């Protein structure tokens, strides 16, 4: 069970002691840009596999040990090894394998926060993992070396937060119209028509999609699918939830439409997701 530490971190203790995981919520300096930070270290050898569904998280992973094997929408191959990297939005399942020797810090950004932090078009990160030196240059390499020499997670989190806060404080803001469109999609749980957004902005759909892809990493239609899927996923975890009711409540045409979206964004059927 997670336990709170003095610095606000949460320590998870897996039953088989296969890994150590420490989570920390961001301070007010990172609110809206970072959802959380995580320290992860495997403590025994083995072959471990996890699947992450499509989400609005843009992770930055800073590794001090062995790499992960990561496949987008498929099982990873021997060539799909990644240590320190950033990954943009991906509208599908991500398969992650490790082999008992990983140790890293992960910072989970919101799409808007990631655009400000990385200071580049997020389309450059979409559907891919990009090495730390490519996204942060020498600053990223220096940060990794510094973190690797520190003795504990709390100290690492403090250094990471200061690094992220500094970059955010000196970053250019995201275009107001894009922030509004993004927040509208999220607040309406993906049920706002893209044509309506474009009309209210006085833009064409093509112009909106181009600007949105640059800032967020996907077009507004794909983002809406991910938002709607995650809302349905959350509803499915509530007691006595019927899939037909979830489909109707989330704006899917019918239950078959919901099933297709789950296959695309989670890689499995809704019932398989529920069983997990």
C-alpha atoms as a printed R data frame, in Angstrom:
    type eleno elety resid chain resno       x       y       z
1   ATOM     1    CA   UNK     A     1   0.000   0.000   0.000
2   ATOM     2    CA   UNK     A     2   1.349   3.476  -0.794
3   ATOM     3    CA   UNK     A     3   2.750   5.371   2.150
4   ATOM     4    CA   UNK     A     4   3.235   9.137   2.328
5   ATOM     5    CA   UNK     A     5   6.759  10.378   2.975
6   ATOM     6    CA   UNK     A     6   7.683  13.710   4.506
7   ATOM     7    CA   UNK     A     7   8.270  15.271   1.084
8   ATOM     8    CA   UNK     A     8   4.878  14.235  -0.272
9   ATOM     9    CA   UNK     A     9   6.134  11.244  -2.219
10  ATOM    10    CA   UNK     A    10   4.223   7.964  -2.341
11  ATOM    11    CA   UNK     A    11   6.095   4.677  -1.975
12  ATOM    12    CA   UNK     A    12   4.567   1.594  -3.580
13  ATOM    13    CA   UNK     A    13   5.661  -1.822  -2.313
14  ATOM    14    CA   UNK     A    14   4.789  -4.598  -4.794
15  ATOM    15    CA   UNK     A    15   3.903  -7.928  -3.240
16  ATOM    16    CA   UNK     A    16   6.736  -9.768  -4.959
17  ATOM    17    CA   UNK     A    17   9.290  -6.997  -4.339
18  ATOM    18    CA   UNK     A    18  10.076  -6.927  -8.040
19  ATOM    19    CA   UNK     A    19  10.496  -3.174  -8.107
20  ATOM    20    CA   UNK     A    20  10.511   0.007  -6.089
21  ATOM    21    CA   UNK     A    21   8.264   2.846  -7.221
22  ATOM    22    CA   UNK     A    22   8.077   6.299  -5.665
23  ATOM    23    CA   UNK     A    23   5.604   8.915  -6.902
24  ATOM    24    CA   UNK     A    24   5.579  12.616  -6.174
25  ATOM    25    CA   UNK     A    25   2.908  15.169  -7.015
26  ATOM    26    CA   UNK     A    26   4.195  18.402  -8.547
27  ATOM    27    CA   UNK     A    27   4.355  21.602  -6.542
28  ATOM    28    CA   UNK     A    28   2.405  24.685  -7.565
29  ATOM    29    CA   UNK     A    29   5.316  25.693  -9.831
30  ATOM    30    CA   UNK     A    30   4.509  22.818 -12.175
31  ATOM    31    CA   UNK     A    31   0.729  22.760 -11.892
32  ATOM    32    CA   UNK     A    32  -0.973  22.378 -15.260
33  ATOM    33    CA   UNK     A    33   2.275  21.319 -16.920
34  ATOM    34    CA   UNK     A    34   3.247  18.174 -14.982
35  ATOM    35    CA   UNK     A    35   0.806  15.605 -13.589
36  ATOM    36    CA   UNK     A    36   3.339  13.694 -11.483
37  ATOM    37    CA   UNK     A    37   6.910  12.435 -11.203
38  ATOM    38    CA   UNK     A    38   7.936   8.842 -10.618
39  ATOM    39    CA   UNK     A    39  11.104   7.089  -9.500
40  ATOM    40    CA   UNK     A    40  11.342   3.456 -10.606
41  ATOM    41    CA   UNK     A    41  13.925   0.772  -9.872
42  ATOM    42    CA   UNK     A    42  13.718  -2.956 -10.508
43  ATOM    43    CA   UNK     A    43  15.048  -5.044  -7.640
44  ATOM    44    CA   UNK     A    44  15.193  -8.552  -9.056
45  ATOM    45    CA   UNK     A    45  16.024 -10.168 -12.408
46  ATOM    46    CA   UNK     A    46  13.256 -11.317 -14.724
47  ATOM    47    CA   UNK     A    47  11.271 -10.483 -17.826
48  ATOM    48    CA   UNK     A    48   8.437  -8.075 -17.072
49  ATOM    49    CA   UNK     A    49   5.748  -6.813 -19.443
50  ATOM    50    CA   UNK     A    50   3.205  -4.007 -19.169
51  ATOM    51    CA   UNK     A    51   0.721  -2.385 -21.546
52  ATOM    52    CA   UNK     A    52  -0.205   1.283 -21.375
53  ATOM    53    CA   UNK     A    53  -3.335   2.485 -23.145
54  ATOM    54    CA   UNK     A    54  -3.605   5.700 -25.162
55  ATOM    55    CA   UNK     A    55  -3.464   8.673 -22.811
56  ATOM    56    CA   UNK     A    56  -2.788  12.403 -22.625
57  ATOM    57    CA   UNK     A    57   0.565  11.864 -20.898
58  ATOM    58    CA   UNK     A    58   3.820  12.978 -22.516
59  ATOM    59    CA   UNK     A    59   6.597  11.242 -20.537
60  ATOM    60    CA   UNK     A    60  10.233  12.206 -20.170
61  ATOM    61    CA   UNK     A    61  12.252   9.226 -18.926
62  ATOM    62    CA   UNK     A    62  15.758   9.756 -17.523
63  ATOM    63    CA   UNK     A    63  17.491   6.421 -17.059
64  ATOM    64    CA   UNK     A    64  20.509   5.462 -14.956
65  ATOM    65    CA   UNK     A    65  20.645   1.777 -15.842
66  ATOM    66    CA   UNK     A    66  19.367  -0.723 -18.426
67  ATOM    67    CA   UNK     A    67  16.955   0.382 -21.169
68  ATOM    68    CA   UNK     A    68  13.332  -0.607 -21.654
69  ATOM    69    CA   UNK     A    69  12.051  -2.461 -24.714
70  ATOM    70    CA   UNK     A    70   9.100  -0.488 -26.101
71  ATOM    71    CA   UNK     A    71   6.752  -1.251 -28.983
72  ATOM    72    CA   UNK     A    72   4.047   1.100 -30.239
73  ATOM    73    CA   UNK     A    73   0.967  -0.989 -30.992
74  ATOM    74    CA   UNK     A    74   2.991  -4.228 -31.008
75  ATOM    75    CA   UNK     A    75   5.444  -6.318 -29.060
76  ATOM    76    CA   UNK     A    76   8.908  -4.725 -29.071
77  ATOM    77    CA   UNK     A    77  11.744  -6.288 -31.059
78  ATOM    78    CA   UNK     A    78  15.418  -6.551 -30.129
79  ATOM    79    CA   UNK     A    79  16.001  -3.203 -31.840
80  ATOM    80    CA   UNK     A    80  13.370  -1.357 -29.779
81  ATOM    81    CA   UNK     A    81  15.531  -0.491 -26.767
82  ATOM    82    CA   UNK     A    82  15.219   2.949 -25.168
83  ATOM    83    CA   UNK     A    83  16.914   4.333 -22.052
84  ATOM    84    CA   UNK     A    84  16.529   8.114 -21.633
85  ATOM    85    CA   UNK     A    85  13.896   9.571 -23.967
86  ATOM    86    CA   UNK     A    86  10.759  11.623 -24.452
87  ATOM    87    CA   UNK     A    87   7.631  10.218 -26.091
88  ATOM    88    CA   UNK     A    88   4.787  12.155 -27.649
89  ATOM    89    CA   UNK     A    89   1.121  11.228 -27.822
90  ATOM    90    CA   UNK     A    90   0.260   7.914 -29.451
91  ATOM    91    CA   UNK     A    91  -3.282   6.833 -30.296
92  ATOM    92    CA   UNK     A    92  -2.801   3.179 -29.442
93  ATOM    93    CA   UNK     A    93  -1.417   0.752 -26.857
94  ATOM    94    CA   UNK     A    94   2.244   0.867 -25.830
95  ATOM    95    CA   UNK     A    95   3.918  -2.420 -24.882
96  ATOM    96    CA   UNK     A    96   6.777  -2.027 -22.387
97  ATOM    97    CA   UNK     A    97   9.167  -4.807 -21.417
98  ATOM    98    CA   UNK     A    98  12.043  -4.766 -18.949
99  ATOM    99    CA   UNK     A    99  14.523  -7.323 -17.727
100 ATOM   100    CA   UNK     A   100  15.204  -6.618 -14.071
101 ATOM   101    CA   UNK     A   101  17.856  -3.918 -14.323
102 ATOM   102    CA   UNK     A   102  16.057  -0.642 -14.991
103 ATOM   103    CA   UNK     A   103  16.278   2.482 -12.839
104 ATOM   104    CA   UNK     A   104  14.880   5.838 -13.898
105 ATOM   105    CA   UNK     A   105  13.022   9.030 -13.111
106 ATOM   106    CA   UNK     A   106   9.910   9.760 -15.198
107 ATOM   107    CA   UNK     A   107   8.284  13.175 -15.496
108 ATOM   108    CA   UNK     A   108   4.743  13.048 -16.880
109 ATOM   109    CA   UNK     A   109   3.763  16.204 -18.762
110 ATOM   110    CA   UNK     A   110   0.416  17.371 -19.981
111 ATOM   111    CA   UNK     A   111   0.399  18.063 -23.755
112 ATOM   112    CA   UNK     A   112   0.331  21.823 -23.163
113 ATOM   113    CA   UNK     A   113   3.065  21.567 -20.547
114 ATOM   114    CA   UNK     A   114   5.220  19.441 -22.836
115 ATOM   115    CA   UNK     A   115   4.988  22.034 -25.629
116 ATOM   116    CA   UNK     A   116   6.267  24.742 -23.300
117 ATOM   117    CA   UNK     A   117   8.954  22.569 -21.687
118 ATOM   118    CA   UNK     A   118  10.478  21.101 -24.857
119 ATOM   119    CA   UNK     A   119  10.033  24.307 -26.851
120 ATOM   120    CA   UNK     A   120   9.475  22.522 -30.147
121 ATOM   121    CA   UNK     A   121   6.556  21.314 -32.284
122 ATOM   122    CA   UNK     A   122   5.083  18.340 -30.471
123 ATOM   123    CA   UNK     A   123   4.489  16.693 -33.843
124 ATOM   124    CA   UNK     A   124   8.217  15.899 -33.735
125 ATOM   125    CA   UNK     A   125   7.542  13.531 -30.820
126 ATOM   126    CA   UNK     A   126   4.243  12.041 -31.965
127 ATOM   127    CA   UNK     A   127   4.196   8.241 -32.321
128 ATOM   128    CA   UNK     A   128   7.868   7.896 -31.407
129 ATOM   129    CA   UNK     A   129  10.518   7.892 -28.692
130 ATOM   130    CA   UNK     A   130  13.200  10.573 -29.060
131 ATOM   131    CA   UNK     A   131  16.518  10.409 -27.210
132 ATOM   132    CA   UNK     A   132  17.243  12.738 -24.313
133 ATOM   133    CA   UNK     A   133  20.185  14.397 -26.081
134 ATOM   134    CA   UNK     A   134  17.965  15.163 -29.077
135 ATOM   135    CA   UNK     A   135  15.179  16.802 -27.057
136 ATOM   136    CA   UNK     A   136  17.233  18.579 -24.365
137 ATOM   137    CA   UNK     A   137  20.783  18.610 -25.714
138 ATOM   138    CA   UNK     A   138  23.709  19.059 -23.334
139 ATOM   139    CA   UNK     A   139  21.389  20.260 -20.570
140 ATOM   140    CA   UNK     A   140  19.617  16.904 -20.626
141 ATOM   141    CA   UNK     A   141  22.863  14.955 -20.570
142 ATOM   142    CA   UNK     A   142  24.137  17.003 -17.617
143 ATOM   143    CA   UNK     A   143  20.844  16.480 -15.774
144 ATOM   144    CA   UNK     A   144  21.021  12.712 -16.260
145 ATOM   145    CA   UNK     A   145  24.573  12.551 -14.943
146 ATOM   146    CA   UNK     A   146  23.700  14.682 -11.940
147 ATOM   147    CA   UNK     A   147  20.629  12.627 -11.055
148 ATOM   148    CA   UNK     A   148  22.519   9.363 -11.404
149 ATOM   149    CA   UNK     A   149  24.999  10.462  -8.750
150 ATOM   150    CA   UNK     A   150  22.393  11.448  -6.177
151 ATOM   151    CA   UNK     A   151  21.668   9.186  -3.183
152 ATOM   152    CA   UNK     A   152  17.863   9.185  -2.920
153 ATOM   153    CA   UNK     A   153  14.590   9.839  -4.751
154 ATOM   154    CA   UNK     A   154  13.667  12.941  -2.763
155 ATOM   155    CA   UNK     A   155  16.845  14.716  -3.776
156 ATOM   156    CA   UNK     A   156  16.367  13.645  -7.379
157 ATOM   157    CA   UNK     A   157  12.798  14.940  -7.418
158 ATOM   158    CA   UNK     A   158  13.908  18.302  -6.031
159 ATOM   159    CA   UNK     A   159  16.548  18.684  -8.759
160 ATOM   160    CA   UNK     A   160  14.122  17.604 -11.493
161 ATOM   161    CA   UNK     A   161  11.429  19.988 -10.312
162 ATOM   162    CA   UNK     A   162  13.847  22.919 -10.252
163 ATOM   163    CA   UNK     A   163  15.064  22.043 -13.762
164 ATOM   164    CA   UNK     A   164  11.539  21.775 -15.166
165 ATOM   165    CA   UNK     A   165  10.323  24.913 -13.376
166 ATOM   166    CA   UNK     A   166  13.200  26.956 -14.783
167 ATOM   167    CA   UNK     A   167  12.496  25.886 -18.356
168 ATOM   168    CA   UNK     A   168   8.770  26.553 -17.966
169 ATOM   169    CA   UNK     A   169   9.420  29.999 -16.477
170 ATOM   170    CA   UNK     A   170  11.522  31.021 -19.467
171 ATOM   171    CA   UNK     A   171   9.360  29.352 -22.125
172 ATOM   172    CA   UNK     A   172   7.104  31.047 -24.632
173 ATOM   173    CA   UNK     A   173   3.383  30.655 -24.037
174 ATOM   174    CA   UNK     A   174   1.148  28.514 -26.223
175 ATOM   175    CA   UNK     A   175  -1.187  30.323 -28.596
176 ATOM   176    CA   UNK     A   176  -4.345  31.324 -26.722
177 ATOM   177    CA   UNK     A   177  -6.671  29.849 -29.346
178 ATOM   178    CA   UNK     A   178  -4.986  26.445 -29.095
179 ATOM   179    CA   UNK     A   179  -5.150  26.455 -25.305
180 ATOM   180    CA   UNK     A   180  -8.868  27.222 -25.526
181 ATOM   181    CA   UNK     A   181  -9.500  24.488 -28.100
182 ATOM   182    CA   UNK     A   182  -7.540  21.921 -26.080
183 ATOM   183    CA   UNK     A   183  -9.278  22.778 -22.819
184 ATOM   184    CA   UNK     A   184 -12.673  22.699 -24.538
185 ATOM   185    CA   UNK     A   185 -12.045  19.194 -25.871
186 ATOM   186    CA   UNK     A   186 -10.907  17.969 -22.450
187 ATOM   187    CA   UNK     A   187 -13.695  19.655 -20.476
188 ATOM   188    CA   UNK     A   188 -16.398  18.295 -22.822
189 ATOM   189    CA   UNK     A   189 -14.775  14.836 -22.689
190 ATOM   190    CA   UNK     A   190 -14.130  14.761 -26.392
191 ATOM   191    CA   UNK     A   191 -17.683  15.455 -27.481
192 ATOM   192    CA   UNK     A   192 -17.237  18.882 -29.083
193 ATOM   193    CA   UNK     A   193 -17.397  18.894 -32.886
194 ATOM   194    CA   UNK     A   194 -14.169  19.991 -34.535
195 ATOM   195    CA   UNK     A   195 -16.169  22.094 -37.004
196 ATOM   196    CA   UNK     A   196 -17.690  23.936 -34.028
197 ATOM   197    CA   UNK     A   197 -14.258  24.706 -32.593
198 ATOM   198    CA   UNK     A   198 -13.014  25.967 -35.951
199 ATOM   199    CA   UNK     A   199 -16.110  28.095 -36.469
200 ATOM   200    CA   UNK     A   200 -15.817  29.743 -33.046
201 ATOM   201    CA   UNK     A   201 -12.150  30.522 -33.717
202 ATOM   202    CA   UNK     A   202 -12.876  31.831 -37.195
203 ATOM   203    CA   UNK     A   203 -10.435  29.284 -38.636
204 ATOM   204    CA   UNK     A   204 -10.767  26.587 -41.253
205 ATOM   205    CA   UNK     A   205 -10.628  23.002 -40.028
206 ATOM   206    CA   UNK     A   206  -7.365  22.541 -41.920
207 ATOM   207    CA   UNK     A   207  -5.797  25.549 -40.201
208 ATOM   208    CA   UNK     A   208  -6.984  24.395 -36.783
209 ATOM   209    CA   UNK     A   209  -5.642  20.880 -37.348
210 ATOM   210    CA   UNK     A   210  -2.236  22.172 -38.426
211 ATOM   211    CA   UNK     A   211  -1.873  24.540 -35.479
212 ATOM   212    CA   UNK     A   212  -3.184  21.911 -33.076
213 ATOM   213    CA   UNK     A   213  -0.806  19.210 -34.315
214 ATOM   214    CA   UNK     A   214   2.137  21.552 -33.905
215 ATOM   215    CA   UNK     A   215   1.247  22.426 -30.309
216 ATOM   216    CA   UNK     A   216  -0.276  19.167 -29.042
217 ATOM   217    CA   UNK     A   217   1.169  16.467 -31.288
218 ATOM   218    CA   UNK     A   218  -2.108  15.251 -32.793
219 ATOM   219    CA   UNK     A   219  -5.052  16.829 -34.546
220 ATOM   220    CA   UNK     A   220  -8.131  17.751 -32.495
221 ATOM   221    CA   UNK     A   221 -10.065  14.726 -33.814
222 ATOM   222    CA   UNK     A   222  -7.448  12.253 -32.548
223 ATOM   223    CA   UNK     A   223  -7.191  14.066 -29.231
224 ATOM   224    CA   UNK     A   224 -10.981  13.876 -28.869
225 ATOM   225    CA   UNK     A   225 -10.845  10.106 -29.420
226 ATOM   226    CA   UNK     A   226  -8.236   9.689 -26.691
227 ATOM   227    CA   UNK     A   227 -10.179  11.896 -24.266
228 ATOM   228    CA   UNK     A   228 -13.446  10.062 -24.955
229 ATOM   229    CA   UNK     A   229 -11.744   6.670 -24.590
230 ATOM   230    CA   UNK     A   230 -10.243   7.569 -21.229
231 ATOM   231    CA   UNK     A   231 -13.609   8.807 -19.996
232 ATOM   232    CA   UNK     A   232 -15.164   5.479 -20.991
233 ATOM   233    CA   UNK     A   233 -12.281   3.650 -19.335
234 ATOM   234    CA   UNK     A   234 -12.908   5.519 -16.092
235 ATOM   235    CA   UNK     A   235 -16.638   4.765 -16.193
236 ATOM   236    CA   UNK     A   236 -15.941   1.061 -16.798
237 ATOM   237    CA   UNK     A   237 -14.165   0.867 -13.438
238 ATOM   238    CA   UNK     A   238 -17.266   1.937 -11.564
239 ATOM   239    CA   UNK     A   239 -19.536  -0.686 -10.077
240 ATOM   240    CA   UNK     A   240 -22.539  -1.883 -12.090
241 ATOM   241    CA   UNK     A   241 -21.413  -0.159 -15.297
242 ATOM   242    CA   UNK     A   242 -22.987  -1.565 -18.468
243 ATOM   243    CA   UNK     A   243 -21.052  -1.156 -21.706
244 ATOM   244    CA   UNK     A   244 -24.143  -0.052 -23.638
245 ATOM   245    CA   UNK     A   245 -24.735   2.718 -21.081
246 ATOM   246    CA   UNK     A   246 -21.071   3.736 -21.188
247 ATOM   247    CA   UNK     A   247 -21.165   3.904 -24.987
248 ATOM   248    CA   UNK     A   248 -24.234   6.140 -24.921
249 ATOM   249    CA   UNK     A   249 -22.896   8.321 -22.120
250 ATOM   250    CA   UNK     A   250 -19.569   8.912 -23.870
251 ATOM   251    CA   UNK     A   251 -21.056   9.809 -27.235
252 ATOM   252    CA   UNK     A   252 -20.264   6.651 -29.203
253 ATOM   253    CA   UNK     A   253 -22.674   5.790 -31.996
254 ATOM   254    CA   UNK     A   254 -23.335   2.401 -30.420
255 ATOM   255    CA   UNK     A   255 -21.606  -0.330 -28.432
256 ATOM   256    CA   UNK     A   256 -19.882  -1.677 -31.549
257 ATOM   257    CA   UNK     A   257 -18.300   1.751 -32.056
258 ATOM   258    CA   UNK     A   258 -16.986   1.673 -28.486
259 ATOM   259    CA   UNK     A   259 -15.509  -1.797 -29.038
260 ATOM   260    CA   UNK     A   260 -13.684  -0.627 -32.167
261 ATOM   261    CA   UNK     A   261 -12.235   2.345 -30.318
262 ATOM   262    CA   UNK     A   262 -11.035   0.128 -27.463
263 ATOM   263    CA   UNK     A   263  -9.355  -2.179 -29.950
264 ATOM   264    CA   UNK     A   264  -7.600   0.791 -31.568
265 ATOM   265    CA   UNK     A   265  -6.591   2.681 -28.408
266 ATOM   266    CA   UNK     A   266  -6.083  -0.181 -25.931
267 ATOM   267    CA   UNK     A   267  -5.343  -3.063 -28.278
268 ATOM   268    CA   UNK     A   268  -8.019  -5.229 -26.650
269 ATOM   269    CA   UNK     A   269 -11.788  -5.403 -26.209
270 ATOM   270    CA   UNK     A   270 -13.614  -3.573 -23.400
271 ATOM   271    CA   UNK     A   271 -14.266  -6.834 -21.552
272 ATOM   272    CA   UNK     A   272 -10.563  -7.658 -21.592
273 ATOM   273    CA   UNK     A   273  -9.775  -4.213 -20.204
274 ATOM   274    CA   UNK     A   274 -12.337  -4.726 -17.441
275 ATOM   275    CA   UNK     A   275 -10.863  -8.129 -16.564
276 ATOM   276    CA   UNK     A   276  -7.453  -6.541 -16.043
